[in-house]
CSV table of C-alpha atoms in Angstrom, one decimal:
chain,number,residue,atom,x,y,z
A,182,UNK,CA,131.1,56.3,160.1
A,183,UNK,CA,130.8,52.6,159.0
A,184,UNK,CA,127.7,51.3,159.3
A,185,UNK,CA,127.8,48.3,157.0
A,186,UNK,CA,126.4,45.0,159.1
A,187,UNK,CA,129.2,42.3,158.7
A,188,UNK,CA,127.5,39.4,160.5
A,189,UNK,CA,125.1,37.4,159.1
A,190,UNK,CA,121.5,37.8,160.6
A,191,UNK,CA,118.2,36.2,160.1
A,192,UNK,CA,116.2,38.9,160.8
A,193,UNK,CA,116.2,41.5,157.9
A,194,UNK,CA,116.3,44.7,157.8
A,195,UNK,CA,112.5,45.5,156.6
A,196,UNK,CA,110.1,42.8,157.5
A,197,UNK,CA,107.8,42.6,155.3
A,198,UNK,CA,104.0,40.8,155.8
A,199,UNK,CA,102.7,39.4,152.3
A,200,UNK,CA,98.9,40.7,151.2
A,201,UNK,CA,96.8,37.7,152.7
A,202,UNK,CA,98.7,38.1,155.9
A,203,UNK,CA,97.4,42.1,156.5
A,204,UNK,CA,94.6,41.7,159.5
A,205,UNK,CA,91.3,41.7,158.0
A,206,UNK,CA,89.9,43.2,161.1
A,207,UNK,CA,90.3,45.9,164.0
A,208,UNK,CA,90.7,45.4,167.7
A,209,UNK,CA,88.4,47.5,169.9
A,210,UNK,CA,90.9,47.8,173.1
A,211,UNK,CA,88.0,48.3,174.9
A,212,UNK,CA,86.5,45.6,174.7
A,213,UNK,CA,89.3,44.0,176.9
A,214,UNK,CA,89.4,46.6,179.5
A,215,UNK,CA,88.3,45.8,183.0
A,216,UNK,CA,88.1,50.0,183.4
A,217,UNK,CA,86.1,51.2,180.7
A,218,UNK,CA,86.5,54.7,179.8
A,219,UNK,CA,84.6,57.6,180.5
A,220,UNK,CA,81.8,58.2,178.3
A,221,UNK,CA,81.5,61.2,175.9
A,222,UNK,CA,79.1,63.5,178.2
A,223,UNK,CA,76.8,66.3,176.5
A,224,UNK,CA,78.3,69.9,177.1
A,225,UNK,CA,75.1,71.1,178.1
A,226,UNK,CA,73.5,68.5,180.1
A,227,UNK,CA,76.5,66.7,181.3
A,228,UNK,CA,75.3,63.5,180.4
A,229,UNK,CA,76.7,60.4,178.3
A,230,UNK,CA,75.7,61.3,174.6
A,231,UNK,CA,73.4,58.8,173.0
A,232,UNK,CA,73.6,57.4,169.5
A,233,UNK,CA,70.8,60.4,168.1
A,234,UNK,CA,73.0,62.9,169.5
A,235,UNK,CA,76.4,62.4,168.3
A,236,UNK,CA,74.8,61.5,164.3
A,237,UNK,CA,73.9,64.7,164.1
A,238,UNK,CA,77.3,65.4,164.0
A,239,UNK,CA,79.1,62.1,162.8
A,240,UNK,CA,78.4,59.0,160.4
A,241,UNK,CA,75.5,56.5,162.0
A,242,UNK,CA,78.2,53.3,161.4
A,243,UNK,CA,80.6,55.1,163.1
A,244,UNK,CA,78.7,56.3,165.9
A,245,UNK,CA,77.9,52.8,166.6
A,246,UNK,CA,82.1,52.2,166.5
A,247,UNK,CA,82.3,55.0,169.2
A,248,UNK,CA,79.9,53.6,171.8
A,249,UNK,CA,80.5,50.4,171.6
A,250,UNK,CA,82.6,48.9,174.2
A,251,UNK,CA,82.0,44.9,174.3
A,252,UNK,CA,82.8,43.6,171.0
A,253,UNK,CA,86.6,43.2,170.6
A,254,UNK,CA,87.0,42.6,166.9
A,255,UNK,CA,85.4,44.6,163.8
A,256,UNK,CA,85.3,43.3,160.1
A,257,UNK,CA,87.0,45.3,158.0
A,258,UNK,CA,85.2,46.1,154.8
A,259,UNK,CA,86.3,44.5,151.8
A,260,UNK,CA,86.2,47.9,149.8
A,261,UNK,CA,88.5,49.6,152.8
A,262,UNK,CA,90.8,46.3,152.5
A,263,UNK,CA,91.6,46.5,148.8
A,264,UNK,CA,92.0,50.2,149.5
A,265,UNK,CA,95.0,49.3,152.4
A,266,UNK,CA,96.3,47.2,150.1
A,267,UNK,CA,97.6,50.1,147.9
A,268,UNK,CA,99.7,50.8,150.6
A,269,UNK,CA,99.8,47.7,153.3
A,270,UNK,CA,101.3,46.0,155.0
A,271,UNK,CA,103.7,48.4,156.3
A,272,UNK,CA,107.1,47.6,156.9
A,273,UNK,CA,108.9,46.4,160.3
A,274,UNK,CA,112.3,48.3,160.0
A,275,UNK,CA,115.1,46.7,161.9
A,276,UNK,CA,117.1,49.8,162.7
A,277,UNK,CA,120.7,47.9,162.9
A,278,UNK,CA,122.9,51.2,162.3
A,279,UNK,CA,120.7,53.5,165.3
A,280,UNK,CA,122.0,49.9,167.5
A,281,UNK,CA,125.5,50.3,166.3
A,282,UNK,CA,125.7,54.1,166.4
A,283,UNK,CA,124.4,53.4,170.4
A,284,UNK,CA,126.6,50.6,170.9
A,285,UNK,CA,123.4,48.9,172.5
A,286,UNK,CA,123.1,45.1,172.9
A,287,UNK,CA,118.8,46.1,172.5
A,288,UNK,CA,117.3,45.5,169.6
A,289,UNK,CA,115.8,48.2,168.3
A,290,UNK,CA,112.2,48.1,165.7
A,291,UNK,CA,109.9,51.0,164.4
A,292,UNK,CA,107.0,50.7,162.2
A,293,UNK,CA,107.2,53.0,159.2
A,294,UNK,CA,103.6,54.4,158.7
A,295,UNK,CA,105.2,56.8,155.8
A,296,UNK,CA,105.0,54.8,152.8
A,297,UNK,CA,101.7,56.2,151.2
A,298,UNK,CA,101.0,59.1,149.3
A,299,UNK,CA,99.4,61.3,152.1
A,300,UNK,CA,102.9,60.4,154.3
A,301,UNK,CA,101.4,59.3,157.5
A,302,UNK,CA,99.4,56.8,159.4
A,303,UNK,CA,96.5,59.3,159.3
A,304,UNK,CA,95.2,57.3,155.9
A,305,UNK,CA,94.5,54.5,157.7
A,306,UNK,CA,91.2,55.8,159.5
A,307,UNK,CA,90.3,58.4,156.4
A,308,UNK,CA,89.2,55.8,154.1
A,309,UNK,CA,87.4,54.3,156.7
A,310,UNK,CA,85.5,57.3,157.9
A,311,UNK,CA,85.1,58.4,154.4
A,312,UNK,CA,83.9,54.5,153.5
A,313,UNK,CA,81.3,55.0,156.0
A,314,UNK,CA,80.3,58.6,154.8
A,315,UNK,CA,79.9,57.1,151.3
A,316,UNK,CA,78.2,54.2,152.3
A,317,UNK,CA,75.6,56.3,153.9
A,318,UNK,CA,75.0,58.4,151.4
A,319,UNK,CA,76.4,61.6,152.4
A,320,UNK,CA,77.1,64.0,149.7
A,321,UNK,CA,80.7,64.9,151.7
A,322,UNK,CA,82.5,65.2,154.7
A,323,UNK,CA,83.9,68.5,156.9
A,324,UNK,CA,87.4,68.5,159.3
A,325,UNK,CA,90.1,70.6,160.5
A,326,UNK,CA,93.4,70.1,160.2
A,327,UNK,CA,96.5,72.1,161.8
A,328,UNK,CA,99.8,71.2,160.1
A,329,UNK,CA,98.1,69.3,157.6
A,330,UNK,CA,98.4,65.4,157.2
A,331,UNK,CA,95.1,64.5,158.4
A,332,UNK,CA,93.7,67.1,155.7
A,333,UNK,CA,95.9,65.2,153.6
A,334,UNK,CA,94.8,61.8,154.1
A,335,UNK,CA,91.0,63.0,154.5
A,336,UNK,CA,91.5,64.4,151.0
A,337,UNK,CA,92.7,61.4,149.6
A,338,UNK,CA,90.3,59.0,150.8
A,339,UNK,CA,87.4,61.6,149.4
A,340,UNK,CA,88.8,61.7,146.0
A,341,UNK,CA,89.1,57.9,145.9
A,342,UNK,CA,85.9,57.4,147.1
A,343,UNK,CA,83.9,60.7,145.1
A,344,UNK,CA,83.2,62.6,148.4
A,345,UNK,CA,83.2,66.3,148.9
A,346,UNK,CA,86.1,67.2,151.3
A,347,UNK,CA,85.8,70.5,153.2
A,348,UNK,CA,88.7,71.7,155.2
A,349,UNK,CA,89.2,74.3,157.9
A,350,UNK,CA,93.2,74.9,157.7
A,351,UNK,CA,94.5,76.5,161.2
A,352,UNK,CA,95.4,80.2,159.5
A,353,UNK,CA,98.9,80.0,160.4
A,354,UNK,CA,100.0,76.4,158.8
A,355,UNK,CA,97.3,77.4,155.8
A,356,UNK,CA,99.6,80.7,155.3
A,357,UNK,CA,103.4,78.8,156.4
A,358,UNK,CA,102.7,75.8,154.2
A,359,UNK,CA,101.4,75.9,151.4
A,360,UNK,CA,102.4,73.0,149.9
A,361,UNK,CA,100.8,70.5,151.9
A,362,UNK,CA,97.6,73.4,151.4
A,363,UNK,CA,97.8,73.1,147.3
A,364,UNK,CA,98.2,69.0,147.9
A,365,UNK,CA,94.9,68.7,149.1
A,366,UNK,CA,93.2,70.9,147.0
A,367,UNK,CA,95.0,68.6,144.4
A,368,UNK,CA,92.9,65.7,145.4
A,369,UNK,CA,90.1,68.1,145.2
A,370,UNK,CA,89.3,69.3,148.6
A,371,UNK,CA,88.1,72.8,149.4
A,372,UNK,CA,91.0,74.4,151.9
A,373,UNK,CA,89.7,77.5,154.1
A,374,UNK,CA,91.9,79.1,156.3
A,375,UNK,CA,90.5,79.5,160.0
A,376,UNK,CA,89.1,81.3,161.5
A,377,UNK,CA,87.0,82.2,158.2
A,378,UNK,CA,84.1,84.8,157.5
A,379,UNK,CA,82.1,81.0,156.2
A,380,UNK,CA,80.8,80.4,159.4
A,381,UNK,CA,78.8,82.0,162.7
A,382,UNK,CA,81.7,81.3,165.2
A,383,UNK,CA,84.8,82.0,162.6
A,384,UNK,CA,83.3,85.3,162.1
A,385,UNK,CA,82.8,85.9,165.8
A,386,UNK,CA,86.3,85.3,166.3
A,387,UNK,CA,87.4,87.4,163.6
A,388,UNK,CA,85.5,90.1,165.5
A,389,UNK,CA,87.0,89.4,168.5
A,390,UNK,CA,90.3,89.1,167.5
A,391,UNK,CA,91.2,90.5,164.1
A,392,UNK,CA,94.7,89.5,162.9
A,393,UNK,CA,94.2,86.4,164.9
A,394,UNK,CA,96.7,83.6,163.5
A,395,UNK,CA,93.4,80.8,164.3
A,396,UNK,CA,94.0,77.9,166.6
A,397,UNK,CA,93.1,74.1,166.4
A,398,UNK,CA,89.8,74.9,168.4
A,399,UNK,CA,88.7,77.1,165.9
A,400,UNK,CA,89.0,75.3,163.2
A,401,UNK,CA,87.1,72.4,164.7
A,402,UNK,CA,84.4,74.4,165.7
A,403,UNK,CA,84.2,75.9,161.9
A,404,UNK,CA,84.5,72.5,160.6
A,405,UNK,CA,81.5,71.0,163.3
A,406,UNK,CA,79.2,74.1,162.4
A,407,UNK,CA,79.4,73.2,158.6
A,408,UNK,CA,78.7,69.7,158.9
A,409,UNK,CA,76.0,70.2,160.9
A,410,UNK,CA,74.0,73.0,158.6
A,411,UNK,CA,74.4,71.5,155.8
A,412,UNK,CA,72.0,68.7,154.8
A,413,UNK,CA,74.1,65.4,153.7
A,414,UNK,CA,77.3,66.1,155.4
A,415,UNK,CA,79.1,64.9,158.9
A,416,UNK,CA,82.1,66.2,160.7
A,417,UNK,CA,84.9,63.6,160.7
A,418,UNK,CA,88.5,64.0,163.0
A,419,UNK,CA,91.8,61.6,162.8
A,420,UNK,CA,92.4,61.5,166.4
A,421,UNK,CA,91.2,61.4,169.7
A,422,UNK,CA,88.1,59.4,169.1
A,423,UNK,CA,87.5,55.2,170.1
A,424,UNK,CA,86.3,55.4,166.0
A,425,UNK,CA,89.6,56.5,165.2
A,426,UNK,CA,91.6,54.2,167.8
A,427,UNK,CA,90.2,51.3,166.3
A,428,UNK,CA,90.9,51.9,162.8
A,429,UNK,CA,94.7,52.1,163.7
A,430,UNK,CA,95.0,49.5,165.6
A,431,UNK,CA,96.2,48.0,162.2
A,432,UNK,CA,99.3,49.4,162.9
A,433,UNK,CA,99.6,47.0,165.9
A,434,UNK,CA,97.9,44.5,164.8
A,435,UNK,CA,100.4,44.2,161.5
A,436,UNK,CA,103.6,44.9,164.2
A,437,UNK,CA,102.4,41.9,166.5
A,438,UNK,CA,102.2,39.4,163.2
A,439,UNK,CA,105.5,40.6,161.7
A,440,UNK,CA,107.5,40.0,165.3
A,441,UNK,CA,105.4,36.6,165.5
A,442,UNK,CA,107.1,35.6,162.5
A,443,UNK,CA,110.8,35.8,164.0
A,444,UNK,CA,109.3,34.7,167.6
A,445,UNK,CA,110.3,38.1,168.9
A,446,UNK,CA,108.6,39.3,172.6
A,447,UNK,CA,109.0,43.4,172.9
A,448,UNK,CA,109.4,44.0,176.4
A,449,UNK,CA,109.3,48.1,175.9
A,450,UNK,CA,107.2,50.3,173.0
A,451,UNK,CA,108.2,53.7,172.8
A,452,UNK,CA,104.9,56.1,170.5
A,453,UNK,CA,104.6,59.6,169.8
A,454,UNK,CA,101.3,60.7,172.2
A,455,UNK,CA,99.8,63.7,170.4
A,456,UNK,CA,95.8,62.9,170.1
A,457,UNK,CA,96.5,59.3,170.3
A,458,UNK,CA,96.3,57.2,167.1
A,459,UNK,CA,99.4,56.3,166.5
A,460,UNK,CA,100.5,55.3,169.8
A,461,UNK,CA,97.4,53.8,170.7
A,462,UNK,CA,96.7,52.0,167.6
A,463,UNK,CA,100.9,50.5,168.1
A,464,UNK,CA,100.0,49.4,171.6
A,465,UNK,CA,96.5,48.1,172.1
A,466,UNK,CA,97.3,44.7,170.6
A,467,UNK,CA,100.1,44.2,173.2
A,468,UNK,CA,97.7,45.8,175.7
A,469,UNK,CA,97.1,42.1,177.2
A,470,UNK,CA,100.7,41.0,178.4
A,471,UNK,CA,101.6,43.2,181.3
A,472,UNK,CA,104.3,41.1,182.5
A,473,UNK,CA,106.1,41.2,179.1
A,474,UNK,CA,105.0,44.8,178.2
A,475,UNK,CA,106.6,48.2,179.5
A,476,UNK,CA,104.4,51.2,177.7
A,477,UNK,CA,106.9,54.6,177.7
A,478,UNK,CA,104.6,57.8,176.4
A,479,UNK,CA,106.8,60.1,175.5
A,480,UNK,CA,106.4,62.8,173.2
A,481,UNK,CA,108.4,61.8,169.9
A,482,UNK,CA,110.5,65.3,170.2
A,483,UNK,CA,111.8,64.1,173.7
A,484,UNK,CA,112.7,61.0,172.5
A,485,UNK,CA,115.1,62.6,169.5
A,486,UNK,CA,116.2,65.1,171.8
A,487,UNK,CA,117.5,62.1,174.0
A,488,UNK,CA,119.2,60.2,171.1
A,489,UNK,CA,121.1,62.8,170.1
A,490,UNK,CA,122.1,63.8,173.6
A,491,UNK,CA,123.3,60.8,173.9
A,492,UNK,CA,125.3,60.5,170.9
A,493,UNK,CA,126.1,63.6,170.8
A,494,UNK,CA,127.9,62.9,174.6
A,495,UNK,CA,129.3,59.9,173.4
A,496,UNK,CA,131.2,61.0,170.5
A,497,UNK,CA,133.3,63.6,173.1
């Protein structure tokens, strides 16, 4: 197949942003939102968890991140900025031979969140949780992780930073992958497979379930017990949180400049929806212009499944 470009186009195909154009601070989506989300309720009261609840289990700076719902924009810190810079801006990738391959008259973007040393976006709220860990004066830092990355990128931003970094591995990707295991513990973190006989509730399990190959929830659970009985450390986590939302809104906010540049308008984004952060953080800059704006959640396994349907059916 030839897929050399014989026209001559202005857009290239990797936009980049230079340093002093990177964002120099987050969007809180939220802010903007006539519906404001539900708020985080207490399992055993059932109602909203306040500020002296949820720091007994995360950072105080980043509690206040969590609950607050009013102010759109947050400064990064300088420290967190020189750190992005290591990696950031991303690049804008113009995927010219996917549009000739579909013989599509769309044009066709996606944001490569690969090019640092932990291999995904995750990095981007690591260093910031672990900034705020450090700034605090925590000793370290506990998580889970399942396959891996945000271990990864947790383990990173420790080491940079001179944080202890414990991880609770899911059993199964601890024992299936041990590369990604023996990275991490490169960078100096503490890997335990889950569910582990280092905790209440892992050895409960255990008990329960010998043999059992551990789940997500597990290692959570491990990783929240730890922080929590053990004086100068929090529980951190690389999705699902507002905390976490913001910090990626980066991603976005770096996609909306680098189209501004070449006055392109996306009418449709297309993100992977596992916990969140990455398609929240592409989206919630464009979050405004509902007219221009179609949103498609799709899991990303779908959406390769459908490309190469398609050109699978096409080559016949």
């Amino acid at each position: 197949m030839d897929y050399r470009i014989t026209d001559t186009r202005k857009i290239p195909y990797k936009i980049y942003l230079e340093e002093n154009e990177m964002p120099t601070q987050w969007y809180n989506v939220r802010a903007d939102m006539k519906n404001k989300p539900a708020p985080l309720l207490n399992p055993q009261t059932l109602k909203p968890m306040t500020a002296e609840e949820l720091s007994q289990v995360f950072c105080e700076e980043l509690v206040k991140q969590e609950l607050d719902d009013t102010t759109p924009y947050f400064d990064i810190p300088q420290e967190i900025l020189d750190f992005y810079k290591m990696y950031r801006p991303s690049p804008l990738v113009r995927a010219y031979c996917l549009e000739k391959e579909l013989d599509t008259p769309a044009k066709i973007y996606y944001k490569f969140e690969g090019n640092n040393t932990s291999g995904s976006h995750k990095l981007n709220s690591a260093i910031a949780q672990a900034y705020y860990a450090k700034q605090q004066g925590l000793k370290g830092v506990t998580t889970e992780t399942g396959a891996g990355q945000w271990g990864t990128a947790l383990s990173m931003a420790c080491a940079y930073l001179g944080l202890d970094c414990n991880v609770y591995m899911v059993k199964c990707s601890y024992e299936q992958k041990p590369f990604r295991r023996e990275v991490m513990r490169t960078y100096g973190a503490k890997v335990t497979p889950s569910p582990s006989d280092t905790t209440a509730v892992g050895r409960e399990i255990l008990e329960k379930y010998p043999g059992t190959s551990g789940s997500l929830g597990c290692a959570i659970s491990e990783a929240v017990e730890a922080a929590t009985s053990k004086e100068g450390y929090r529980y951190v986590l690389g999705s699902v949180l507002t905390q976490v939302l913001l910090h990626q809104s980066i991603i976005g906010l770096e996609t909306k400049a680098a189209l501004d540049k070449y006055n392109i308008t996306p009418n449709i984004i297309i993100g992977c929806a596992g916990g969140g952060s990455n398609l929240g953080g592409l989206i919630s800059p464009f979050m405004g212009d509902f007219e221009l704006l179609s949103i498609i959640l799709m899991m990303l396994s779908i959406i390769v499944s459908i490309l190469i349907a398609y050109i699978n059916q096409t080559k016949k």
